[in-house]
């Protein structure tokens, strides 16, 4: 299981996701460009003392990320408000790569179309989306529950 963040905008959200991933022993891929300089004070504050325990790989762009994934293929599971499968109906696998879009724009169509599985978190009518860090925690938790935390 891995988490990938596509062109994240907000350092605090990335820091929160890195902290969550470190707690669960899940590696994180950051797909640049990011909307903040790496090492930003807000990012450090959100990671707190978990920074050393995290496994983070940075990719210069989407093409670089795909090239790296070709060496270690995984099913790409996209969290999206345009998802075809409700989280409760999704079936996760231990080697899944959970992809989350940027806070402001999500992912472009070519990234959306590349996903092997698109998952949405069911919400009350009239609500658009959750914070990306909250979404990552919810989806990661369900994926880990289903796979019993099996490492990739």
Short mmCIF file of C-alpha atoms in Angstrom, two decimals, residues 19 31 57-58 71 82-83 101 114 142:
data_model
loop_
_atom_site.label_atom_id
_atom_site.label_comp_id
_atom_site.label_asym_id
_atom_site.label_seq_id
_atom_site.Cartn_x
_atom_site.Cartn_y
_atom_site.Cartn_z
CA UNK A 19 2.34 11.93 9.56
CA UNK A 31 4.20 14.33 -7.60
CA UNK A 57 9.70 9.79 -2.71
CA UNK A 58 9.48 12.97 -4.78
CA UNK A 71 9.41 -0.52 -12.36
CA UNK A 82 -16.28 11.85 -9.83
CA UNK A 83 -15.69 8.29 -8.65
CA UNK A 101 -5.37 15.15 -6.29
CA UNK A 114 -5.27 6.45 -16.00
CA UNK A 142 -10.51 1.33 4.95
#
